[in-house]
């Protein structure tokens, strides 16, 4: 049986890819993302409907903008050079090389002489010289092209902005109806930001959406343990993060945050500029390939393509390249020490996940081929097995189609939806689960399968595990049929 890729791929949808959803899924996309910083509500609704039709087994993710600070409208893009001076204002004006809008109302109040701000992912650096009449006079410390609606960062200040914004609330009303599996929350500062979003969605009648906190601010890095505890997943969004903190610190933050997520069994996603050169080229730079490779070795559950698939010339090729790099990287993944990945609040199911790692390692050492079959309702047991990164692939068999789509974000898990896990007793349910996985090609006669059955299918609080030799199992089933 072909070795399956374990690290998942998230692809952002946009003009380049909205009509190629089925093709992208075929090439390896596990979760499709739409970014509410762009496009109309009608577009987001239609695109998500298209995903459900063209790739019904894939997960979906909506990404809200949060308090993103941007430049205002610019009549004609212009270039700023080092040493140039320019005024900036929170008032709405048509931007020129002399005066530019930045849409942060407290811009003049919050910044002082000597403070710096960045435009367009840190390419342009301005330093404040003076204040006057709701304007800041600035000098250009490093230049670049200025155009409309480019992102701005003010890393030296704890800005008086919070999640969610007024726009976010409007977007959340639609998102609660679209009902994606995942919601990415931009510019999270603290766990309370996540809790406010969760409460808002509850009030809107949707408590099912899993929340992914985007780490883009120094305050989020400092409070990462609490944010992980409040979230269902973490996205290390390195674009804004790499402006808000020194670029040389970003790799260290990435590695530390992924380890913390792995330990708690929370999804870890690495995002931004992973294969950026493929926006215009058929192949990535060697540095980009190295970046994806290392994210896999760091332990990421998923890696994300943004401009590469939303507006790039080669969305399908980008997904294919990402998949190929991941596959090569996974061949070099070191064996984990399971003791390190036990969380501080060990549950019984987590203990079972640890045991599955140990048994899978024994399978490997004695030369057995096989898989782990987790029969699960919510996906929790499959996630607790996944976090230890066992040597065997994991099948997440569930009667809930939403759980199956959620597991598309979990490392090493092949989700299988089966409407009913039937049987008069535990043994029958397990056997029916094995036959379902076998019929779909996830198991074959040469496999040994380690089965884990969560408590909901047992009628009590506990779990069931057993090992099956597929050759013997299939012979016994055929004898019974005879």
Short mmCIF file of N, CA and C in Angstrom, two decimals, residues 143-283:
data_model
loop_
_atom_site.label_atom_id
_atom_site.label_comp_id
_atom_site.label_asym_id
_atom_site.label_seq_id
_atom_site.Cartn_x
_atom_site.Cartn_y
_atom_site.Cartn_z
N UNK A 143 13.09 52.31 1.92
CA UNK A 143 12.04 52.66 0.97
C UNK A 143 11.42 51.48 0.25
N UNK A 144 10.48 51.82 -0.65
CA UNK A 144 9.79 50.81 -1.43
C UNK A 144 8.54 51.38 -2.05
N UNK A 145 7.78 50.52 -2.71
CA UNK A 145 6.57 50.92 -3.41
C UNK A 145 5.40 51.03 -2.45
N UNK A 146 4.65 52.14 -2.52
CA UNK A 146 3.44 52.35 -1.71
C UNK A 146 2.23 52.28 -2.63
N UNK A 147 1.25 51.45 -2.24
CA UNK A 147 0.00 51.37 -2.99
C UNK A 147 -1.16 51.23 -2.01
N UNK A 148 -2.36 51.11 -2.51
CA UNK A 148 -3.56 51.09 -1.66
C UNK A 148 -3.64 49.83 -0.81
N UNK A 149 -4.14 50.00 0.41
CA UNK A 149 -4.50 48.91 1.32
C UNK A 149 -3.35 47.95 1.61
N UNK A 150 -2.16 48.49 1.78
CA UNK A 150 -1.03 47.67 2.20
C UNK A 150 -0.98 47.61 3.73
N UNK A 151 -0.63 46.46 4.27
CA UNK A 151 -0.59 46.27 5.70
C UNK A 151 0.48 47.12 6.38
N UNK A 152 0.14 47.60 7.58
CA UNK A 152 1.06 48.41 8.36
C UNK A 152 1.27 47.78 9.74
N UNK A 153 2.45 47.94 10.28
CA UNK A 153 2.78 47.42 11.61
C UNK A 153 3.45 48.50 12.43
N UNK A 154 3.08 48.53 13.73
CA UNK A 154 3.68 49.48 14.66
C UNK A 154 4.17 48.68 15.86
N UNK A 155 5.32 48.03 15.73
CA UNK A 155 5.76 47.06 16.75
C UNK A 155 6.16 47.67 18.08
N UNK A 156 6.50 48.96 18.10
CA UNK A 156 7.01 49.54 19.34
C UNK A 156 5.91 49.92 20.32
N UNK A 157 4.63 49.76 19.95
CA UNK A 157 3.52 50.20 20.79
C UNK A 157 2.51 49.07 21.00
N UNK A 158 1.91 49.06 22.21
CA UNK A 158 0.78 48.18 22.47
C UNK A 158 -0.47 48.95 22.09
N UNK A 159 -0.94 48.75 20.87
CA UNK A 159 -1.99 49.59 20.31
C UNK A 159 -3.34 49.32 20.98
N UNK A 160 -4.17 50.37 20.99
CA UNK A 160 -5.49 50.28 21.62
C UNK A 160 -6.50 49.73 20.62
N UNK A 161 -6.25 48.52 20.15
CA UNK A 161 -7.17 47.81 19.25
C UNK A 161 -7.38 46.41 19.81
N UNK A 162 -8.55 45.84 19.55
CA UNK A 162 -8.83 44.52 20.10
C UNK A 162 -9.64 43.70 19.11
N UNK A 163 -9.70 42.42 19.38
CA UNK A 163 -10.47 41.45 18.59
C UNK A 163 -11.78 41.17 19.33
N UNK A 164 -12.93 41.15 18.63
CA UNK A 164 -13.12 41.38 17.20
C UNK A 164 -13.40 42.84 16.90
N UNK A 165 -13.14 43.26 15.67
CA UNK A 165 -13.49 44.59 15.22
C UNK A 165 -14.95 44.61 14.76
N UNK A 166 -15.43 45.80 14.43
CA UNK A 166 -16.81 45.93 13.93
C UNK A 166 -16.98 45.11 12.65
N UNK A 167 -15.97 45.15 11.78
CA UNK A 167 -16.03 44.35 10.55
C UNK A 167 -16.06 42.86 10.88
N UNK A 168 -15.24 42.44 11.85
CA UNK A 168 -15.21 41.03 12.22
C UNK A 168 -16.59 40.54 12.65
N UNK A 169 -17.29 41.35 13.44
CA UNK A 169 -18.61 40.95 13.94
C UNK A 169 -19.57 40.73 12.77
N UNK A 170 -19.53 41.64 11.80
CA UNK A 170 -20.39 41.47 10.61
C UNK A 170 -20.01 40.19 9.86
N UNK A 171 -18.71 39.95 9.74
CA UNK A 171 -18.25 38.75 9.04
C UNK A 171 -18.64 37.48 9.80
N UNK A 172 -18.56 37.54 11.13
CA UNK A 172 -18.89 36.37 11.93
C UNK A 172 -20.36 35.97 11.79
N UNK A 173 -21.22 36.94 11.58
CA UNK A 173 -22.64 36.61 11.37
C UNK A 173 -22.81 35.73 10.14
N UNK A 174 -22.07 36.07 9.09
CA UNK A 174 -22.12 35.22 7.89
C UNK A 174 -21.42 33.89 8.13
N UNK A 175 -20.25 33.93 8.76
CA UNK A 175 -19.47 32.72 8.99
C UNK A 175 -20.25 31.72 9.83
N UNK A 176 -21.00 32.20 10.81
CA UNK A 176 -21.80 31.28 11.65
C UNK A 176 -22.82 30.53 10.81
N UNK A 177 -23.26 31.13 9.69
CA UNK A 177 -24.22 30.46 8.80
C UNK A 177 -23.51 29.56 7.79
N UNK A 178 -22.35 30.03 7.29
CA UNK A 178 -21.56 29.20 6.36
C UNK A 178 -21.11 27.93 7.05
N UNK A 179 -20.79 28.03 8.35
CA UNK A 179 -20.44 26.90 9.20
C UNK A 179 -19.20 26.13 8.72
N UNK A 180 -18.06 26.83 8.59
CA UNK A 180 -16.83 26.10 8.24
C UNK A 180 -16.36 25.26 9.42
N UNK A 181 -15.46 24.34 9.16
CA UNK A 181 -14.90 23.55 10.26
C UNK A 181 -14.01 24.41 11.16
N UNK A 182 -13.32 25.40 10.55
CA UNK A 182 -12.32 26.17 11.30
C UNK A 182 -12.50 27.67 11.05
N UNK A 183 -12.18 28.45 12.08
CA UNK A 183 -12.13 29.90 11.98
C UNK A 183 -10.77 30.37 12.46
N UNK A 184 -10.04 31.08 11.60
CA UNK A 184 -8.75 31.66 11.98
C UNK A 184 -8.96 33.08 12.47
N UNK A 185 -8.43 33.39 13.65
CA UNK A 185 -8.61 34.70 14.28
C UNK A 185 -7.31 35.48 14.18
N UNK A 186 -7.34 36.59 13.47
CA UNK A 186 -6.13 37.37 13.24
C UNK A 186 -5.79 38.26 14.44
N UNK A 187 -4.50 38.45 14.65
CA UNK A 187 -3.95 39.38 15.64
C UNK A 187 -4.45 39.12 17.06
N UNK A 188 -4.50 37.85 17.42
CA UNK A 188 -4.82 37.50 18.81
C UNK A 188 -3.72 38.03 19.72
N UNK A 189 -4.13 38.67 20.83
CA UNK A 189 -3.15 39.18 21.80
C UNK A 189 -3.11 38.32 23.06
N UNK A 190 -4.29 37.79 23.45
CA UNK A 190 -4.42 37.08 24.71
C UNK A 190 -5.60 36.13 24.61
N UNK A 191 -5.71 35.24 25.59
CA UNK A 191 -6.76 34.22 25.53
C UNK A 191 -8.16 34.83 25.52
N UNK A 192 -8.30 36.02 26.14
CA UNK A 192 -9.62 36.65 26.18
C UNK A 192 -10.14 36.99 24.79
N UNK A 193 -9.24 37.28 23.85
CA UNK A 193 -9.66 37.52 22.47
C UNK A 193 -10.35 36.28 21.90
N UNK A 194 -9.77 35.13 22.15
CA UNK A 194 -10.34 33.86 21.66
C UNK A 194 -11.69 33.60 22.35
N UNK A 195 -11.74 33.82 23.64
CA UNK A 195 -12.97 33.57 24.39
C UNK A 195 -14.11 34.48 23.93
N UNK A 196 -13.78 35.73 23.57
CA UNK A 196 -14.83 36.64 23.06
C UNK A 196 -15.40 36.13 21.75
N UNK A 197 -14.54 35.65 20.86
CA UNK A 197 -15.01 35.10 19.58
C UNK A 197 -15.88 33.87 19.82
N UNK A 198 -15.45 33.00 20.73
CA UNK A 198 -16.23 31.79 21.02
C UNK A 198 -17.61 32.15 21.56
N UNK A 199 -17.65 33.14 22.47
CA UNK A 199 -18.93 33.57 23.04
C UNK A 199 -19.83 34.19 21.97
N UNK A 200 -19.23 34.98 21.08
CA UNK A 200 -20.01 35.59 20.00
C UNK A 200 -20.64 34.53 19.10
N UNK A 201 -19.86 33.54 18.72
CA UNK A 201 -20.38 32.46 17.86
C UNK A 201 -21.47 31.69 18.59
N UNK A 202 -21.28 31.46 19.88
CA UNK A 202 -22.33 30.79 20.67
C UNK A 202 -23.62 31.61 20.63
N UNK A 203 -23.50 32.92 20.81
CA UNK A 203 -24.67 33.79 20.78
C UNK A 203 -25.34 33.78 19.41
N UNK A 204 -24.55 33.56 18.37
CA UNK A 204 -25.09 33.51 17.01
C UNK A 204 -25.63 32.12 16.66
N UNK A 205 -25.55 31.19 17.62
CA UNK A 205 -26.13 29.87 17.42
C UNK A 205 -25.21 28.84 16.83
N UNK A 206 -23.89 29.09 16.85
CA UNK A 206 -22.94 28.11 16.29
C UNK A 206 -21.80 27.89 17.29
N UNK A 207 -21.81 26.73 17.91
CA UNK A 207 -20.75 26.38 18.86
C UNK A 207 -19.84 25.27 18.33
N UNK A 208 -19.96 24.98 17.02
CA UNK A 208 -19.24 23.85 16.43
C UNK A 208 -17.90 24.22 15.83
N UNK A 209 -17.73 25.49 15.44
CA UNK A 209 -16.54 25.88 14.69
C UNK A 209 -15.31 25.85 15.58
N UNK A 210 -14.24 25.21 15.11
CA UNK A 210 -12.97 25.14 15.83
C UNK A 210 -12.18 26.44 15.60
N UNK A 211 -11.61 26.98 16.67
CA UNK A 211 -10.95 28.28 16.60
C UNK A 211 -9.43 28.14 16.50
N UNK A 212 -8.86 28.79 15.49
CA UNK A 212 -7.42 28.79 15.23
C UNK A 212 -6.88 30.20 15.52
N UNK A 213 -6.02 30.32 16.51
CA UNK A 213 -5.45 31.62 16.86
C UNK A 213 -4.20 31.89 16.04
N UNK A 214 -4.18 33.04 15.38
CA UNK A 214 -3.01 33.43 14.59
C UNK A 214 -2.04 34.21 15.47
N UNK A 215 -0.81 33.76 15.50
CA UNK A 215 0.22 34.37 16.33
C UNK A 215 0.99 35.36 15.46
N UNK A 216 0.73 36.66 15.70
CA UNK A 216 1.30 37.71 14.87
C UNK A 216 1.86 38.87 15.69
N UNK A 217 1.72 38.81 17.01
CA UNK A 217 2.12 39.93 17.86
C UNK A 217 3.04 39.46 18.99
N UNK A 218 3.93 40.32 19.46
CA UNK A 218 4.79 39.94 20.59
C UNK A 218 3.99 39.53 21.82
N UNK A 219 2.86 40.20 22.08
CA UNK A 219 2.05 39.86 23.26
C UNK A 219 1.51 38.44 23.16
N UNK A 220 1.19 37.98 21.93
CA UNK A 220 0.71 36.61 21.75
C UNK A 220 1.82 35.60 22.02
N UNK A 221 3.03 35.93 21.61
CA UNK A 221 4.17 35.04 21.89
C UNK A 221 4.38 34.92 23.39
N UNK A 222 4.27 36.04 24.09
CA UNK A 222 4.47 36.05 25.54
C UNK A 222 3.37 35.27 26.27
N UNK A 223 2.16 35.31 25.75
CA UNK A 223 1.04 34.62 26.41
C UNK A 223 0.63 33.34 25.73
N UNK A 224 1.58 32.70 25.03
CA UNK A 224 1.23 31.58 24.16
C UNK A 224 0.62 30.40 24.90
N UNK A 225 1.05 30.12 26.13
CA UNK A 225 0.50 28.96 26.86
C UNK A 225 -0.99 29.13 27.09
N UNK A 226 -1.41 30.32 27.53
CA UNK A 226 -2.83 30.56 27.77
C UNK A 226 -3.63 30.55 26.47
N UNK A 227 -3.03 31.08 25.39
CA UNK A 227 -3.73 31.11 24.10
C UNK A 227 -3.92 29.70 23.57
N UNK A 228 -2.90 28.86 23.70
CA UNK A 228 -3.04 27.45 23.29
C UNK A 228 -4.16 26.79 24.08
N UNK A 229 -4.24 27.06 25.37
CA UNK A 229 -5.27 26.46 26.20
C UNK A 229 -6.68 26.88 25.81
N UNK A 230 -6.82 28.07 25.19
CA UNK A 230 -8.15 28.57 24.81
C UNK A 230 -8.51 28.24 23.37
N UNK A 231 -7.56 27.66 22.61
CA UNK A 231 -7.73 27.49 21.16
C UNK A 231 -7.80 26.02 20.78
N UNK A 232 -8.33 25.79 19.56
CA UNK A 232 -8.32 24.45 18.98
C UNK A 232 -7.12 24.25 18.06
N UNK A 233 -6.48 25.35 17.71
CA UNK A 233 -5.29 25.28 16.86
C UNK A 233 -4.56 26.61 16.89
N UNK A 234 -3.32 26.59 16.46
CA UNK A 234 -2.48 27.79 16.42
C UNK A 234 -1.89 27.91 15.02
N UNK A 235 -1.96 29.13 14.47
CA UNK A 235 -1.31 29.41 13.19
C UNK A 235 -0.16 30.39 13.42
N UNK A 236 1.05 29.99 13.08
CA UNK A 236 2.20 30.87 13.19
C UNK A 236 2.28 31.66 11.89
N UNK A 237 1.70 32.88 11.92
CA UNK A 237 1.58 33.71 10.73
C UNK A 237 2.81 34.61 10.63
N UNK A 238 3.80 34.16 9.90
CA UNK A 238 5.13 34.72 10.01
C UNK A 238 5.30 36.06 9.30
N UNK A 239 4.32 36.46 8.46
CA UNK A 239 4.44 37.73 7.77
C UNK A 239 4.43 38.90 8.73
N UNK A 240 3.30 39.10 9.42
CA UNK A 240 3.21 40.19 10.40
C UNK A 240 4.10 39.93 11.60
N UNK A 241 4.21 38.67 12.01
CA UNK A 241 5.06 38.36 13.16
C UNK A 241 6.51 38.77 12.89
N UNK A 242 6.98 38.56 11.65
CA UNK A 242 8.35 38.88 11.30
C UNK A 242 8.62 40.37 11.20
N UNK A 243 7.54 41.18 11.24
CA UNK A 243 7.71 42.63 11.31
C UNK A 243 7.61 43.10 12.76
N UNK A 244 6.71 42.46 13.50
CA UNK A 244 6.48 42.85 14.89
C UNK A 244 7.64 42.46 15.81
N UNK A 245 8.34 41.37 15.47
CA UNK A 245 9.54 40.98 16.22
C UNK A 245 10.70 40.90 15.24
N UNK A 246 11.96 40.95 15.71
CA UNK A 246 13.09 40.84 14.78
C UNK A 246 13.02 39.56 13.95
N UNK A 247 13.28 39.63 12.65
CA UNK A 247 13.16 38.45 11.78
C UNK A 247 13.97 37.25 12.26
N UNK A 248 15.12 37.50 12.86
CA UNK A 248 15.97 36.39 13.30
C UNK A 248 15.36 35.61 14.46
N UNK A 249 14.33 36.19 15.11
CA UNK A 249 13.68 35.48 16.22
C UNK A 249 12.52 34.60 15.75
N UNK A 250 12.07 34.81 14.51
CA UNK A 250 10.88 34.07 14.04
C UNK A 250 11.10 32.56 14.01
N UNK A 251 12.24 32.05 13.48
CA UNK A 251 12.41 30.58 13.48
C UNK A 251 12.36 29.97 14.87
N UNK A 252 12.94 30.66 15.85
CA UNK A 252 12.92 30.15 17.22
C UNK A 252 11.50 30.11 17.76
N UNK A 253 10.73 31.17 17.50
CA UNK A 253 9.33 31.20 17.94
C UNK A 253 8.56 30.07 17.28
N UNK A 254 8.77 29.87 15.98
CA UNK A 254 8.08 28.80 15.26
C UNK A 254 8.32 27.45 15.91
N UNK A 255 9.56 27.14 16.19
CA UNK A 255 9.90 25.83 16.76
C UNK A 255 9.31 25.67 18.17
N UNK A 256 9.41 26.71 18.99
CA UNK A 256 8.91 26.61 20.35
C UNK A 256 7.40 26.47 20.39
N UNK A 257 6.70 27.24 19.56
CA UNK A 257 5.23 27.19 19.55
C UNK A 257 4.74 25.84 19.04
N UNK A 258 5.37 25.32 18.00
CA UNK A 258 4.97 24.00 17.49
C UNK A 258 5.13 22.94 18.57
N UNK A 259 6.24 22.95 19.29
CA UNK A 259 6.45 21.95 20.34
C UNK A 259 5.38 22.05 21.42
N UNK A 260 5.04 23.27 21.80
CA UNK A 260 3.99 23.46 22.81
C UNK A 260 2.65 22.92 22.31
N UNK A 261 2.32 23.22 21.05
CA UNK A 261 1.07 22.71 20.46
C UNK A 261 1.07 21.19 20.41
N UNK A 262 2.17 20.60 19.95
CA UNK A 262 2.28 19.14 19.88
C UNK A 262 2.04 18.53 21.25
N UNK A 263 2.62 19.12 22.27
CA UNK A 263 2.52 18.56 23.62
C UNK A 263 1.07 18.58 24.12
N UNK A 264 0.33 19.62 23.75
CA UNK A 264 -1.06 19.74 24.20
C UNK A 264 -2.06 19.10 23.23
N UNK A 265 -1.58 18.57 22.13
CA UNK A 265 -2.49 17.96 21.16
C UNK A 265 -3.34 18.97 20.42
N UNK A 266 -2.80 20.18 20.23
CA UNK A 266 -3.49 21.27 19.53
C UNK A 266 -2.83 21.44 18.16
N UNK A 267 -3.63 21.60 17.11
CA UNK A 267 -3.09 21.69 15.75
C UNK A 267 -2.14 22.86 15.61
N UNK A 268 -0.98 22.63 14.97
CA UNK A 268 0.02 23.68 14.71
C UNK A 268 0.14 23.88 13.21
N UNK A 269 -0.07 25.11 12.77
CA UNK A 269 -0.04 25.45 11.34
C UNK A 269 1.06 26.48 11.11
N UNK A 270 1.87 26.27 10.08
CA UNK A 270 2.89 27.25 9.70
C UNK A 270 2.43 27.93 8.41
N UNK A 271 2.47 29.28 8.41
CA UNK A 271 1.91 30.03 7.29
C UNK A 271 2.80 31.19 6.90
N UNK A 272 2.55 31.68 5.70
CA UNK A 272 3.09 32.90 5.11
C UNK A 272 4.41 32.69 4.36
N UNK A 273 4.36 33.00 3.08
CA UNK A 273 5.53 33.05 2.20
C UNK A 273 6.29 31.72 2.12
N UNK A 274 5.57 30.62 2.24
CA UNK A 274 6.25 29.33 2.23
C UNK A 274 6.81 29.01 0.85
N UNK A 275 6.03 29.27 -0.20
CA UNK A 275 6.51 29.08 -1.57
C UNK A 275 6.20 30.34 -2.38
N UNK A 276 6.49 31.50 -1.79
CA UNK A 276 6.05 32.79 -2.34
C UNK A 276 6.49 33.01 -3.78
N UNK A 277 7.68 32.54 -4.13
CA UNK A 277 8.17 32.79 -5.50
C UNK A 277 7.32 32.06 -6.54
N UNK A 278 6.54 31.05 -6.11
CA UNK A 278 5.68 30.33 -7.05
C UNK A 278 4.42 31.12 -7.41
N UNK A 279 4.26 32.31 -6.83
CA UNK A 279 3.21 33.21 -7.33
C UNK A 279 3.44 33.50 -8.81
N UNK A 280 4.72 33.61 -9.19
CA UNK A 280 5.03 33.91 -10.58
C UNK A 280 5.92 32.92 -11.29
N UNK A 281 6.39 31.89 -10.57
CA UNK A 281 7.32 30.91 -11.16
C UNK A 281 6.83 29.48 -10.93
N UNK A 282 7.22 28.60 -11.81
CA UNK A 282 6.76 27.21 -11.72
C UNK A 282 7.47 26.41 -10.63
N UNK A 283 8.63 26.87 -10.21
CA UNK A 283 9.36 26.17 -9.15
C UNK A 283 9.74 27.17 -8.06
#
